[in-house]
Coordinates of C-alpha atoms and ligand atoms in Angstrom, one line a residue:
M25 CA 0.0 0.0 0.0
K26 CA 1.2 3.5 -0.8
I27 CA 0.1 5.7 2.1
A28 CA -0.7 9.4 2.2
I29 CA -1.9 11.3 5.2
L30 CA -4.1 14.3 4.4
G31 CA -4.0 16.9 7.2
A32 CA -0.7 17.9 8.7
G33 CA -1.8 18.7 12.2
A34 CA -0.5 17.0 15.3
F35 CA -2.2 13.7 14.7
G36 CA -1.5 13.5 10.9
T37 CA 2.2 14.2 11.5
A38 CA 2.4 11.7 14.4
L39 CA 0.9 9.0 12.2
A40 CA 3.3 9.9 9.4
V41 CA 6.3 9.5 11.8
A42 CA 5.0 6.2 13.2
L43 CA 4.2 4.7 9.8
S44 CA 7.5 5.8 8.2
V45 CA 9.2 2.9 9.9
K46 CA 7.5 0.7 7.3
G47 CA 8.2 2.7 4.2
P48 CA 7.7 6.1 2.5
V49 CA 4.7 8.2 3.6
T50 CA 3.4 11.4 2.0
L51 CA 2.1 14.0 4.4
W52 CA -0.1 16.7 2.8
G53 CA -1.2 19.9 4.5
R54 CA -3.1 22.8 3.0
R55 CA -0.4 25.2 4.0
I56 CA 2.9 24.0 5.2
G57 CA 4.8 26.9 6.8
W58 CA 7.4 24.8 8.6
R59 CA 10.4 22.7 7.8
G60 CA 11.8 19.6 9.6
E61 CA 9.6 19.9 12.7
N62 CA 5.8 20.7 12.8
P63 CA 5.1 23.3 15.5
R64 CA 1.9 21.5 16.3
L65 CA 4.1 18.5 17.3
P66 CA 7.1 20.1 18.9
G67 CA 10.3 18.1 19.6
I68 CA 9.6 15.5 16.9
P69 CA 12.0 15.8 13.9
L70 CA 10.4 14.3 10.7
P71 CA 12.2 11.2 9.4
E72 CA 13.4 11.3 5.8
A73 CA 10.9 8.7 4.8
V74 CA 8.1 11.4 5.3
A75 CA 7.6 13.5 2.2
V76 CA 5.8 16.8 3.3
T77 CA 3.9 18.6 0.6
D78 CA 1.1 21.2 0.2
D79 CA 0.4 20.0 -3.4
P80 CA -2.7 17.7 -3.3
A81 CA -1.5 16.1 -6.7
A82 CA 1.6 14.8 -4.9
A83 CA -0.6 12.6 -2.7
M84 CA -3.0 11.3 -5.3
G85 CA -0.7 8.5 -6.5
C86 CA -1.3 6.8 -3.2
D87 CA -4.0 4.2 -2.8
T88 CA -4.6 4.6 0.9
M89 CA -5.4 8.0 2.4
L90 CA -5.6 8.8 6.1
L91 CA -7.9 11.8 6.5
A92 CA -6.4 13.4 9.7
M93 CA -8.3 16.7 10.0
P94 CA -10.9 17.9 12.5
A95 CA -14.4 16.6 12.1
Q96 CA -15.9 20.0 11.3
A97 CA -13.3 20.5 8.6
L98 CA -13.9 17.2 6.8
G99 CA -17.1 18.2 4.9
G100 CA -15.4 21.3 3.4
F101 CA -12.3 19.3 2.5
L102 CA -14.4 16.5 0.8
A103 CA -16.4 19.1 -1.1
E104 CA -13.2 20.2 -2.7
H105 CA -11.2 17.0 -3.0
G106 CA -13.8 14.2 -2.8
P107 CA -13.9 13.4 -6.5
A108 CA -10.1 12.9 -6.6
L109 CA -10.3 10.6 -3.6
D110 CA -13.1 8.4 -4.8
G111 CA -12.3 4.7 -5.3
K112 CA -9.4 4.8 -2.8
M113 CA -9.1 3.3 0.7
L114 CA -10.0 6.3 3.0
V115 CA -9.3 6.1 6.7
S116 CA -10.8 8.8 8.9
T117 CA -9.1 9.7 12.1
A118 CA -11.5 12.5 13.1
K119 CA -13.2 12.2 16.4
G120 CA -16.4 14.2 16.1
I121 CA -20.0 14.5 14.8
D122 CA -20.5 16.9 11.9
L123 CA -22.7 19.7 13.1
R124 CA -24.6 20.2 9.9
R125 CA -25.3 16.6 8.9
L126 CA -25.3 15.2 12.4
T127 CA -23.3 12.2 11.2
G128 CA -19.9 10.8 11.8
P129 CA -17.0 11.1 9.4
S130 CA -17.6 7.8 7.6
A131 CA -21.0 8.9 6.4
L132 CA -19.6 12.2 5.1
I133 CA -16.9 10.3 3.2
A134 CA -19.4 7.8 1.8
E135 CA -21.5 10.6 0.5
A136 CA -18.6 12.4 -1.2
C137 CA -16.8 9.3 -2.3
P138 CA -19.3 6.6 -3.0
A139 CA -16.8 4.2 -4.6
A140 CA -14.3 4.5 -1.7
R141 CA -13.6 1.7 0.8
I142 CA -14.0 3.5 4.1
A143 CA -12.5 2.8 7.5
V144 CA -12.0 4.6 10.8
L145 CA -8.9 4.7 13.0
T146 CA -9.6 5.6 16.5
G147 CA -8.8 4.8 20.2
P148 CA -6.7 6.1 23.0
S149 CA -3.7 7.8 21.5
F150 CA -2.1 11.2 22.1
A151 CA -0.2 12.4 19.0
A152 CA 2.9 13.0 21.0
D153 CA 2.9 9.5 22.4
I154 CA 2.6 7.9 19.0
A155 CA 5.2 10.2 17.5
R156 CA 7.6 9.2 20.3
G157 CA 7.1 5.6 19.6
L158 CA 5.4 4.8 22.9
P159 CA 3.3 1.6 22.8
T160 CA -0.3 2.4 21.7
A161 CA -3.3 0.2 20.9
L162 CA -6.0 1.5 18.5
T163 CA -9.2 0.3 16.8
L164 CA -9.5 0.0 13.0
A165 CA -13.1 -0.1 12.1
C166 CA -14.2 -1.1 8.6
A167 CA -17.5 -2.6 7.5
D168 CA -15.7 -4.8 4.9
P169 CA -13.7 -7.5 6.7
A170 CA -11.1 -8.0 4.0
T171 CA -10.4 -4.3 3.7
G172 CA -10.2 -4.0 7.5
Q173 CA -7.8 -6.8 7.7
A174 CA -5.6 -5.3 4.9
L175 CA -5.6 -1.9 6.7
Q176 CA -4.9 -3.5 10.1
H177 CA -1.7 -5.0 8.8
A178 CA -0.6 -2.0 6.8
L179 CA -1.1 0.4 9.7
S180 CA 0.2 -1.7 12.6
T181 CA 3.8 -1.3 13.6
P182 CA 5.9 -3.0 16.4
V183 CA 4.6 -0.3 18.8
L184 CA 1.3 0.6 17.2
R185 CA -1.1 -2.3 17.7
L186 CA -4.4 -2.2 15.8
Y187 CA -7.5 -4.2 16.8
R188 CA -10.1 -4.7 14.1
T189 CA -13.9 -4.4 14.2
T190 CA -16.7 -4.1 11.6
D191 CA -18.7 -1.8 13.9
V192 CA -17.9 1.6 12.2
T193 CA -20.8 3.3 14.0
G194 CA -19.7 2.2 17.4
A195 CA -16.0 3.1 16.8
E196 CA -16.6 6.6 15.6
L197 CA -19.3 7.4 18.1
G198 CA -17.1 6.3 21.0
G199 CA -14.3 8.6 19.7
A200 CA -16.6 11.5 19.2
L201 CA -18.6 11.2 22.4
K202 CA -15.7 10.7 24.7
N203 CA -14.5 14.2 23.8
V204 CA -17.7 15.7 25.2
I205 CA -17.5 13.8 28.4
A206 CA -13.8 14.8 28.7
I207 CA -14.8 18.5 28.7
A208 CA -17.3 17.7 31.5
A209 CA -14.5 15.9 33.4
G210 CA -12.2 18.9 32.9
V211 CA -14.9 21.3 34.2
V212 CA -15.3 19.2 37.4
I213 CA -11.5 19.2 38.1
G214 CA -11.1 22.9 37.1
A215 CA -14.0 23.9 39.4
R216 CA -12.3 21.8 42.2
L217 CA -15.3 19.6 42.6
G218 CA -13.1 16.6 43.3
D219 CA -11.9 13.2 41.9
S220 CA -15.1 11.5 43.2
A221 CA -17.2 13.8 41.1
R222 CA -15.0 13.2 38.1
A223 CA -15.5 9.4 38.5
A224 CA -19.3 10.0 38.6
I225 CA -19.0 12.1 35.4
I226 CA -17.0 9.4 33.6
T227 CA -19.4 6.7 34.7
R228 CA -22.6 8.5 33.9
G229 CA -21.1 10.0 30.8
F230 CA -20.2 6.4 29.6
A231 CA -23.8 5.4 30.3
E232 CA -24.9 8.3 28.0
M233 CA -22.4 7.3 25.3
T234 CA -23.6 3.7 25.4
R235 CA -27.3 4.7 25.2
L236 CA -26.9 7.0 22.3
A237 CA -24.6 4.7 20.4
G238 CA -26.9 1.8 21.0
R239 CA -29.9 3.8 19.6
L240 CA -27.8 4.5 16.5
G241 CA -26.9 0.8 15.9
A242 CA -23.5 0.4 17.7
R243 CA -22.5 -2.8 19.4
P244 CA -22.1 -2.7 23.2
E245 CA -18.7 -4.4 23.0
T246 CA -17.4 -1.6 20.8
L247 CA -18.2 1.0 23.4
T248 CA -16.5 -1.0 26.1
G249 CA -13.4 -1.4 23.9
L250 CA -10.5 0.9 23.0
S251 CA -12.5 3.4 21.0
G252 CA -15.1 3.9 23.7
L253 CA -14.1 3.3 27.3
G254 CA -10.4 3.2 26.5
D255 CA -10.3 6.6 25.0
L256 CA -12.8 8.0 27.5
T257 CA -10.5 6.9 30.3
L258 CA -7.5 8.5 28.7
T259 CA -9.1 11.8 27.8
C260 CA -10.9 12.3 31.1
T261 CA -7.7 11.8 33.1
S262 CA -4.9 13.5 31.3
Q263 CA -3.8 17.0 31.0
Q264 CA -2.5 16.1 27.6
S265 CA -6.1 16.1 26.3
R266 CA -7.2 19.4 24.7
N267 CA -10.8 18.6 25.5
F268 CA -10.0 18.0 29.2
R269 CA -7.9 21.2 29.3
F270 CA -10.6 23.2 27.6
G271 CA -13.1 22.0 30.2
H272 CA -10.6 22.6 33.0
A273 CA -10.3 26.3 31.9
L274 CA -14.1 26.6 31.7
G275 CA -14.4 25.2 35.3
A276 CA -11.7 27.4 36.6
G277 CA -13.0 30.5 34.8
A278 CA -9.6 30.8 32.9
D279 CA -8.9 31.7 29.3
F280 CA -8.3 29.1 26.7
D281 CA -6.5 29.5 23.3
A282 CA -9.3 29.7 20.7
A283 CA -7.0 28.3 18.0
T284 CA -6.6 24.9 19.7
T285 CA -8.7 22.1 18.2
V286 CA -11.3 21.1 20.8
E287 CA -13.6 18.6 19.0
G288 CA -15.9 18.1 21.9
V289 CA -17.5 21.6 21.7
A290 CA -19.1 21.3 18.2
T291 CA -19.8 17.6 18.9
A292 CA -21.7 18.5 22.1
R293 CA -23.9 20.8 20.1
A294 CA -24.4 18.1 17.5
V295 CA -25.2 15.5 20.2
A296 CA -27.7 17.8 21.7
R297 CA -29.5 18.2 18.4
L298 CA -29.3 14.5 17.6
A299 CA -30.6 13.6 21.0
D300 CA -33.5 15.9 20.6
R301 CA -34.3 14.5 17.2
I302 CA -34.5 10.9 18.5
D303 CA -35.8 11.9 21.9
Q304 CA -32.8 10.5 23.8
D305 CA -31.9 11.8 27.3
M306 CA -28.2 13.1 27.3
P307 CA -28.0 15.4 30.3
I308 CA -24.2 15.7 30.5
A309 CA -23.7 16.3 26.8
A310 CA -26.5 18.8 26.8
M311 CA -24.9 20.6 29.7
V312 CA -21.5 20.6 28.1
A313 CA -23.1 22.3 25.0
R314 CA -24.7 24.9 27.2
L315 CA -21.6 25.5 29.2
A316 CA -19.4 25.9 26.2
D317 CA -21.8 28.3 24.7
G318 CA -21.9 30.4 27.9
L319 CA -25.6 29.7 28.4
V320 CA -25.2 28.3 31.9
S321 CA -22.8 28.8 34.8
V322 CA -20.8 25.9 36.3
D323 CA -22.8 26.3 39.5
N324 CA -26.1 26.1 37.7
A325 CA -25.0 23.2 35.6
L326 CA -24.0 21.3 38.7
E327 CA -27.3 22.1 40.5
H328 CA -29.3 21.0 37.4
L329 CA -27.5 17.7 37.1
M330 CA -27.7 17.0 40.9
S331 CA -31.4 17.8 41.2
R332 CA -32.6 15.5 38.4
P333 CA -35.1 12.9 39.6
L334 CA -33.5 10.0 41.5
K335 CA -33.6 6.8 39.5
E336 CA -32.1 3.3 39.1
E337 CA -28.6 3.1 37.9
Ligands
NDP198 N1 -3.9 15.2 18.5 C1 -4.2 14.0 19.0 O1 -3.6 13.5 20.0 C2 -5.2 13.2 18.3 C3 -6.1 13.7 17.5 N2 -7.1 12.9 16.9 C4 -8.1 13.5 16.0 O2 -7.5 13.9 14.8 C5 -8.2 15.0 14.2 C6 -7.1 16.0 13.9 O3 -6.6 16.5 15.1 P1 -5.2 17.1 15.3 O4 -4.3 16.7 14.2 O5 -4.7 16.9 16.7 O6 -5.5 18.7 15.1 P2 -4.6 19.9 14.9 O7 -5.3 21.1 15.5 O8 -3.2 19.6 15.4 O9 -4.4 20.0 13.3 C7 -5.6 20.1 12.5 C8 -5.0 20.1 11.1 O10 -6.2 20.0 10.2 C9 -5.9 21.0 9.2 N3 -7.1 21.4 8.5 C10 -8.1 22.1 9.1 N4 -9.1 22.3 8.2 C11 -8.6 21.7 7.0 C12 -9.1 21.7 5.7 N5 -10.3 22.1 5.4 N6 -8.4 21.1 4.7 C13 -7.2 20.5 5.1 N7 -6.6 20.6 6.3 C14 -7.4 21.2 7.2 C15 -5.2 22.1 9.8 O11 -4.5 22.9 8.9 P3 -4.1 24.4 9.2 O12 -2.9 24.3 10.0 O13 -3.8 24.9 7.8 O14 -5.3 25.0 9.8 C16 -4.2 21.4 10.8 O15 -3.1 21.0 10.1 C17 -9.2 15.4 15.3 O16 -10.5 14.9 14.9 C18 -8.7 14.8 16.5 O17 -9.8 14.5 17.5 C19 -7.2 11.6 17.1 C20 -6.3 11.0 18.0 C21 -5.3 11.8 18.7
13P199 O1 -8.3 11.8 21.0 C1 -7.3 12.0 21.7 C2 -6.7 10.9 22.5 O2 -7.1 9.7 22.2 C3 -6.8 13.3 21.8 O3 -7.6 14.0 22.7 P1 -7.7 15.6 22.6 O4 -8.3 16.0 21.3 O5 -8.6 16.0 23.7 O6 -6.4 16.2 22.8

């Protein structure tokens, strides 16, 4: 397989570094203003086997493309480049729900590239960890088992271990929804509500994730796997997470750099709309959307969540 990574942010660059141990990789970004080391991934020199380009034509000779841009950018990217990508193996790494279509990345890709073979790469993995060669386990989701198997082998390395599933819906919903819950966990810690409250948010957040994903056709075991519980655990407990840090700043009343990618904000809004549409109760996700939009204070959000009717677990 000839691999190109489209999107030269932290994650695309980290994957390029990791996969370059197996052969040449093309890394495409829409505007490459750096040489040797990507400022979004500081301290990681790019190996020679990574060819960096801002020319989309330079990537089109590859048969396998990893789409490594934020979920809300994917629709616009596909509107421009979809026809050139159709027929290829396309692997999305975005962890979010598109705010306009209320779908995950795989449905956006399927619409723009109907002849593509589509997969999702997700799971607990900070870009910096992958780029440093630290051991990482991910989920590769693909509805077609043969394509999934081929991609699993092509994208695994001695330190990057991919597990396979055909449950694309579950894998991408786990990755998207955990970002929303990670913001809530960050709020709890930023507002000094304590580790016990964070454990409650993680657990009840996971219950919300599982309920919504189940309604949308996901398999329960996918949600308890790397792409669901695994990534939820990582993101809710690490300062490396941008979603957690954003929530922490919200909870502490501190500023946060608006240029940082925080997938959980738009996804919380998307989840709130989706939940309304299918009449699914998602109290934590709904509260994250309202908090991020400044429609409710942390104190009021807490009061609202704590005063809901008592019920069975
Ligand atoms: N960072 C991580 O640890 C991980 C991230 N992910 C997921 O990967 C996705 C990307 O995240 P990450 O790389 O960290 O984000 P970054 O903020 O580091 O980078 C985003 C990249 O996307 C590019 N981009 C934005 N819009 C477009 C567009 N329309 N066309 C082409 N490129 C575009 C940006 O380009 P420009 O610089 O020109 O704006 C930038 O290079 C997210 O969904 C994230 O959840 C998954 C696992 C781990
Ligand atoms: O998805 C991630 C880890 O698996 C990265 O999380 P953040 O986007 O919150 O940094």
